[in-house]
mmCIF file of C-alpha atoms in Angstrom:
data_model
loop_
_atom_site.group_PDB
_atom_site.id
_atom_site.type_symbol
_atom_site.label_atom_id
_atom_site.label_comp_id
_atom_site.label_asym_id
_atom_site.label_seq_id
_atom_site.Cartn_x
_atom_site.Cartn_y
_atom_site.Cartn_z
ATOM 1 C CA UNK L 1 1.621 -28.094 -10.873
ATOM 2 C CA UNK L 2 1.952 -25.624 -8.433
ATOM 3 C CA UNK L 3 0.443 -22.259 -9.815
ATOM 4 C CA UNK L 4 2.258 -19.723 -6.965
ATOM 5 C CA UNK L 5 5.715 -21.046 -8.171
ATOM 6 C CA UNK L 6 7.510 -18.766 -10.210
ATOM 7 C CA UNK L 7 8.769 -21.366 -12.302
ATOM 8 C CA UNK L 8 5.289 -22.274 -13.171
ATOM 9 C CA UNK L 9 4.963 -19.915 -16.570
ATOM 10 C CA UNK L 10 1.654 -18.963 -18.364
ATOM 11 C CA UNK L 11 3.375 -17.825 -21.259
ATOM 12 C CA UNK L 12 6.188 -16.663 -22.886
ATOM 13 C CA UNK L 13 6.584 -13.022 -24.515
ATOM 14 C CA UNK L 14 9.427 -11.806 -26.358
ATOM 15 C CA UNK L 15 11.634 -14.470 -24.701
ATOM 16 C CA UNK L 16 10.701 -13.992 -21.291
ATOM 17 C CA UNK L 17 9.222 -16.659 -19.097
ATOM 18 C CA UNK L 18 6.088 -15.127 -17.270
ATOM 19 C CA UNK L 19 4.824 -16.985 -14.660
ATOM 20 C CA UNK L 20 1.009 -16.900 -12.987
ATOM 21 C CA UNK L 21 2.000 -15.561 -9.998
ATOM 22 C CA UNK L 22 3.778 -12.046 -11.877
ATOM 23 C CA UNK L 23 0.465 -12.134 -14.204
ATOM 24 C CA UNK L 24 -1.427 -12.002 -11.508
ATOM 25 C CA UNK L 25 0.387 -9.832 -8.991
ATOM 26 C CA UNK L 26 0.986 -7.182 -12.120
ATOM 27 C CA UNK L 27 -2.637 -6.882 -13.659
ATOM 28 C CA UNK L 28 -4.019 -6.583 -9.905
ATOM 29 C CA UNK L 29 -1.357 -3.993 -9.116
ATOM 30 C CA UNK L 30 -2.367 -2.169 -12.188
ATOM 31 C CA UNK L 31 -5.757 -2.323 -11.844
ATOM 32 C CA UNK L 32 -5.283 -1.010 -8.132
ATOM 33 C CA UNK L 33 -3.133 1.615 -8.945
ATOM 34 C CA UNK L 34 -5.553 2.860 -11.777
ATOM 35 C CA UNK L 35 -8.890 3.008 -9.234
ATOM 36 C CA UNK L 36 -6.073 4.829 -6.909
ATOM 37 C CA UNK L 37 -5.516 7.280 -8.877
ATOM 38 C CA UNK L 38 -9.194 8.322 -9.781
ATOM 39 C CA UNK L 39 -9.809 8.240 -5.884
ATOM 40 C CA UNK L 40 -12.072 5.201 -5.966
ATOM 41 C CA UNK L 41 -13.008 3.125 -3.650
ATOM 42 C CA UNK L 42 -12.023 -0.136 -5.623
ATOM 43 C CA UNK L 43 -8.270 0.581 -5.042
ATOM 44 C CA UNK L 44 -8.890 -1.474 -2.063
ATOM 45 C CA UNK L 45 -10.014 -4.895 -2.659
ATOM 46 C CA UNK L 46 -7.931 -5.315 -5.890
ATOM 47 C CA UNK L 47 -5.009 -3.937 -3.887
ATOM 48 C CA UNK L 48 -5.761 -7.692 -1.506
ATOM 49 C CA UNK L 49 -5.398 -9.352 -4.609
ATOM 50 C CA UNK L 50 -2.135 -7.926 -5.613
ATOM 51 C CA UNK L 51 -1.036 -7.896 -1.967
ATOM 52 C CA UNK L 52 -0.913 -11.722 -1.641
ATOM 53 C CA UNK L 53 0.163 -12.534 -4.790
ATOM 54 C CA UNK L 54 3.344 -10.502 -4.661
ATOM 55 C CA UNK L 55 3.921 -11.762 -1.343
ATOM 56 C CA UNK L 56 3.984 -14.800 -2.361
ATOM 57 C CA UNK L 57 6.496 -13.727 -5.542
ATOM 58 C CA UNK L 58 9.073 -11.772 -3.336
ATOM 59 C CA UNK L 59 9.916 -14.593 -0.902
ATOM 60 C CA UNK L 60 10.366 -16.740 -4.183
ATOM 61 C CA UNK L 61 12.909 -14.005 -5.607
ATOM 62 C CA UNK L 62 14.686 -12.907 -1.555
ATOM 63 C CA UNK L 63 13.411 -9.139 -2.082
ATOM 64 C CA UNK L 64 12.331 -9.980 1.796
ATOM 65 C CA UNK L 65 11.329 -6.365 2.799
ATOM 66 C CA UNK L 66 8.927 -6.380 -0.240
ATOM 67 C CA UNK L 67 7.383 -9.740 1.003
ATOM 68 C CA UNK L 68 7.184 -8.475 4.407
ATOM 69 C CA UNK L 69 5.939 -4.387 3.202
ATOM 70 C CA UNK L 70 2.826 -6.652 1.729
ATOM 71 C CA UNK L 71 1.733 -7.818 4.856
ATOM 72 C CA UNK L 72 1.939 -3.779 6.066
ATOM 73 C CA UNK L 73 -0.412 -2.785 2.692
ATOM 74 C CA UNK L 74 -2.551 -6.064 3.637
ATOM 75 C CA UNK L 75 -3.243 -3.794 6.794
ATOM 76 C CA UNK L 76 -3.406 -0.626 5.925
ATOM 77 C CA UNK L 77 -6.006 -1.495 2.915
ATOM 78 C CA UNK L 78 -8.201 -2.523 5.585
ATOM 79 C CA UNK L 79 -7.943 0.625 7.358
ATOM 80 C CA UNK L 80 -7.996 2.902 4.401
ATOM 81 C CA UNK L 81 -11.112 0.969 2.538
ATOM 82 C CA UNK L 82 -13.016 0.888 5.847
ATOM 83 C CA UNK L 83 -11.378 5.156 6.443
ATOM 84 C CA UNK L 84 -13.418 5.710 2.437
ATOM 85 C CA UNK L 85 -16.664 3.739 2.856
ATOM 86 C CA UNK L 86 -17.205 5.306 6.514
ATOM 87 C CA UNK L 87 -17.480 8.473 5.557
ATOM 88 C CA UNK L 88 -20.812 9.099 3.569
ATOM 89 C CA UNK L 89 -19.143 12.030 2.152
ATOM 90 C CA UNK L 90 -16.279 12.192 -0.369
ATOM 91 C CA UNK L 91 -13.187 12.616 1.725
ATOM 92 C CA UNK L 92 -11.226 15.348 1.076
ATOM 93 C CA UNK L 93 -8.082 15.657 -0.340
ATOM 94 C CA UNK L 94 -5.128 17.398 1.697
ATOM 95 C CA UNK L 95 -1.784 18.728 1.718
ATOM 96 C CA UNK L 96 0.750 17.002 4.058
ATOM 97 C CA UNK L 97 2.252 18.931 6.681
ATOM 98 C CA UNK L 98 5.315 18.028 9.321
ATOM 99 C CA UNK L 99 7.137 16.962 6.114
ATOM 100 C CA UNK L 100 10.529 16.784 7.632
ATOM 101 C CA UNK L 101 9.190 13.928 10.050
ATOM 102 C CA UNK L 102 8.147 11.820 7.129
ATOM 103 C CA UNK L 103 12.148 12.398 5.667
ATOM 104 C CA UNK L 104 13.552 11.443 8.928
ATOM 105 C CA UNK L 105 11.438 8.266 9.240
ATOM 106 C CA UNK L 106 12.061 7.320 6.020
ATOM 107 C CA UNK L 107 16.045 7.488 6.358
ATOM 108 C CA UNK L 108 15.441 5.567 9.804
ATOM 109 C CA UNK L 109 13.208 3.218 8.897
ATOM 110 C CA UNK L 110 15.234 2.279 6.107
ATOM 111 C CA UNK L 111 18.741 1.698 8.049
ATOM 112 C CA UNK L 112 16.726 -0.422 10.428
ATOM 113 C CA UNK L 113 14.955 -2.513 8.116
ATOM 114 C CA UNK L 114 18.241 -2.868 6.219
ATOM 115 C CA UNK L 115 19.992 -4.008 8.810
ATOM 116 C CA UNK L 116 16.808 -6.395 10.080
ATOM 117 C CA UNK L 117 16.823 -8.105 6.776
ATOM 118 C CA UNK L 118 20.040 -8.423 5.811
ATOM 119 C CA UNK L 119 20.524 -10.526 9.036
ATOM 120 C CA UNK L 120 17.224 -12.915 8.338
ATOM 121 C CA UNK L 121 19.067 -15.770 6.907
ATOM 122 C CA UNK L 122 21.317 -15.914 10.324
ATOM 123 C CA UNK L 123 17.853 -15.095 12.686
ATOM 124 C CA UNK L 124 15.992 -17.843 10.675
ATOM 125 C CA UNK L 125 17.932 -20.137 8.304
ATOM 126 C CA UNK L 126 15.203 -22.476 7.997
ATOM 127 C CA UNK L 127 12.475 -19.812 6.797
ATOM 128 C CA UNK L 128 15.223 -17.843 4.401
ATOM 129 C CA UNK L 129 17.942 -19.890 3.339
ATOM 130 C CA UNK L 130 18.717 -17.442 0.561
ATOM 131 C CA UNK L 131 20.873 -14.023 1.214
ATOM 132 C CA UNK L 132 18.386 -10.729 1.252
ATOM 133 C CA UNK L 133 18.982 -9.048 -2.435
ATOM 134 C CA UNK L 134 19.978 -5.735 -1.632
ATOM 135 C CA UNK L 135 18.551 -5.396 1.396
ATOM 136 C CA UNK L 136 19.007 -1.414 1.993
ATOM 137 C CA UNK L 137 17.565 -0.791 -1.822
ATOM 138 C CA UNK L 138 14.779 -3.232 -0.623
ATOM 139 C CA UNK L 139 13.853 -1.500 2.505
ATOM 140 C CA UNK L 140 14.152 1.742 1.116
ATOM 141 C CA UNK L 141 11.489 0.813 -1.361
ATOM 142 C CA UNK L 142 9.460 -1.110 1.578
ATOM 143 C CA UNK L 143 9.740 2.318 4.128
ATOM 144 C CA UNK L 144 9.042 4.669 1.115
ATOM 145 C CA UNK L 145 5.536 2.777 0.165
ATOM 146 C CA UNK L 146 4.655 2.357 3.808
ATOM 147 C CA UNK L 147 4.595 6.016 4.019
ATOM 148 C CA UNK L 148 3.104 6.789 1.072
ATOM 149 C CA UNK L 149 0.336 3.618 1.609
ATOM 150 C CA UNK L 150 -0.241 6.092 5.052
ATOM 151 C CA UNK L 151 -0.770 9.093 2.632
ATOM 152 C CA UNK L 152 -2.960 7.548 0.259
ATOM 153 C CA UNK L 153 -5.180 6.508 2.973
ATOM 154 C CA UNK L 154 -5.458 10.005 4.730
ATOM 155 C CA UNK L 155 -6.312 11.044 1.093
ATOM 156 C CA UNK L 156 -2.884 13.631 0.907
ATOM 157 C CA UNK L 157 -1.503 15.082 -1.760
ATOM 158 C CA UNK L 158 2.214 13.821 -1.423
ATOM 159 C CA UNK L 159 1.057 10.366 -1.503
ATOM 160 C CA UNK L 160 1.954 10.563 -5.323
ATOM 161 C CA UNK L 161 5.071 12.054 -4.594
ATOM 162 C CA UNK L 162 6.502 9.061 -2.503
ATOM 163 C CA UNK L 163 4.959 6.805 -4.976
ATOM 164 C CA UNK L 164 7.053 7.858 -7.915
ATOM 165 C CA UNK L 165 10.081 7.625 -6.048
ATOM 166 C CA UNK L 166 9.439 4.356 -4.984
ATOM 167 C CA UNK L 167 8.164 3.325 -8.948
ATOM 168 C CA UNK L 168 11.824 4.779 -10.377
ATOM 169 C CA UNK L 169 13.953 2.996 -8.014
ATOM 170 C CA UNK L 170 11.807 -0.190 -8.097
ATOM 171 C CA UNK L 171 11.802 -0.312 -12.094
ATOM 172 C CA UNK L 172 15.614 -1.202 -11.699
ATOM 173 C CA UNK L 173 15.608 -3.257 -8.611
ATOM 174 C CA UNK L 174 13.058 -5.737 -10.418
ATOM 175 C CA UNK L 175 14.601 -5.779 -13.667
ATOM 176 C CA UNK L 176 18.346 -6.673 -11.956
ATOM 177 C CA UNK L 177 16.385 -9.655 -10.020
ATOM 178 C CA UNK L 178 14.701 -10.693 -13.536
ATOM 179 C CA UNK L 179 11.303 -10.498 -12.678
ATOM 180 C CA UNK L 180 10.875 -8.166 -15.757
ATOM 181 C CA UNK L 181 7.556 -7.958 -16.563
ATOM 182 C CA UNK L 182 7.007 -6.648 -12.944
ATOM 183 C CA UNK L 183 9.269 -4.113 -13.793
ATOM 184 C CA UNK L 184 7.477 -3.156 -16.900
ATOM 185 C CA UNK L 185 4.310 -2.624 -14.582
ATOM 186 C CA UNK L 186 6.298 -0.149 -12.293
ATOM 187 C CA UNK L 187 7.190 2.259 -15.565
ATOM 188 C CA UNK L 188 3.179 2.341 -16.145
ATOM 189 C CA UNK L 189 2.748 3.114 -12.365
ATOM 190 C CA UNK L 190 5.043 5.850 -12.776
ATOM 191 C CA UNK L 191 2.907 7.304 -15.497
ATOM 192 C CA UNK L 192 -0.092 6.725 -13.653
ATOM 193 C CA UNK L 193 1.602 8.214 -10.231
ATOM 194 C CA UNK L 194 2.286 11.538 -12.119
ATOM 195 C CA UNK L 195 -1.102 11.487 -13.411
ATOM 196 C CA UNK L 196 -2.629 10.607 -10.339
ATOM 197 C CA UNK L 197 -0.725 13.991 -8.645
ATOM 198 C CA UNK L 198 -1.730 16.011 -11.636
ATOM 199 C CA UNK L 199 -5.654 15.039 -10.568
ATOM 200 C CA UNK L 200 -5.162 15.533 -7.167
ATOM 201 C CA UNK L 201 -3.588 18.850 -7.553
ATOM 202 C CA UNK L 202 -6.591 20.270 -9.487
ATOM 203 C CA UNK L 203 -8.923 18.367 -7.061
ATOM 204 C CA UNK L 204 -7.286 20.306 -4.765
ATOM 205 C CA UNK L 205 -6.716 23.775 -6.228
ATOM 206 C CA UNK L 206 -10.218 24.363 -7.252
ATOM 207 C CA UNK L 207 -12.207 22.556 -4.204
#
């Protein structure tokens, strides 16, 4: 059997089917999230992991702009593991400034992506037969952790900010499409998003 198929389940808890692929993609993710928020180093290579397996789950369930905003963090983990081991000291953790650039790119970004996806199956029928679920929900979600991916890897505090915007909204996007144990793993990165800005804000107020 094919173990990236969503229909291929591992187990079964409380009545709901979980498959490897959502195993996998949510104990990576969580993992990830958790070295993230301790500003270690291993938030990158797990972050691969979770990257292509929840690539590989959103094209199964249409959320396209998720399947496409893993390719982006593919990318940017690169850049932000290679940013943290070439600098032999810790780097530094910083406030964000221009804010109102990063609002107006994320209201862009997301009407364009929208509008990008929600167009796909007429562009390319063959690759996405499907209709884009909510494609404007989607891309918000998508724009929102692009920016905050960007943040993360420049080591600024609003990072964590962005991040539990995008972990509220996503907790109901993923439990309307059914993939509910995913869901489940977005309320724990909510926790561990506050956390993480709690850290970084004493990191920051007594360096």
């Amino acid at each position: 059997m094919n173990y990236l198929d969503i229909n291929h389940i591992v187990c079964t808890i409380m009545g709901y089917p979980l498959s490897y692929i959502e195993l996998l993609g949510t104990l990576s993710g969580l993992i990830s999230v958790y070295y993230a928020s301790r500003g270690n180093v291993l938030t990158w290579p797990t972050g691969i992991v979770n990257e292509i397996a929840l690539a590989i789950l959103f094209y199964q369930v249409q959320l396209y702009a998720d399947m496409f905003l893993q390719v982006f963090f593919f990318v940017v983990t690169i850049f932000g593991w290679y940013h943290w081991k070439s600098n032999k000291a810790d780097v530094p953790i910083t406030r964000l400034r221009h804010k109102k650039w990063y609002l107006l790119s994320l209201g862009a970004g997301t009407l364009l992506l929208g509008t990008c996806i929600k167009n796909l199956p007429q562009w390319l029928p063959v690759y996405f037969p499907h209709p884009a679920a909510y494609p404007y929900i989607d891309s918000f979600v998508t724009v929102a952790s692009i920016l905050a991916t960007i943040l993360l890897a420049k080591k600024q505090l609003e990072n964590w900010i962005f991040w539990i915007v995008v972990d509220v909204i996503s907790v109901g996007l993923y439990q309307v499409k059914g993939i509910n144990f995913l869901s489940i793993e977005y309320v724990i990165f909510l926790g561990l998003a506050s956390w993480g800005l709690w850290q970084w804000h004493k990191k920051l107020r007594y360096a």
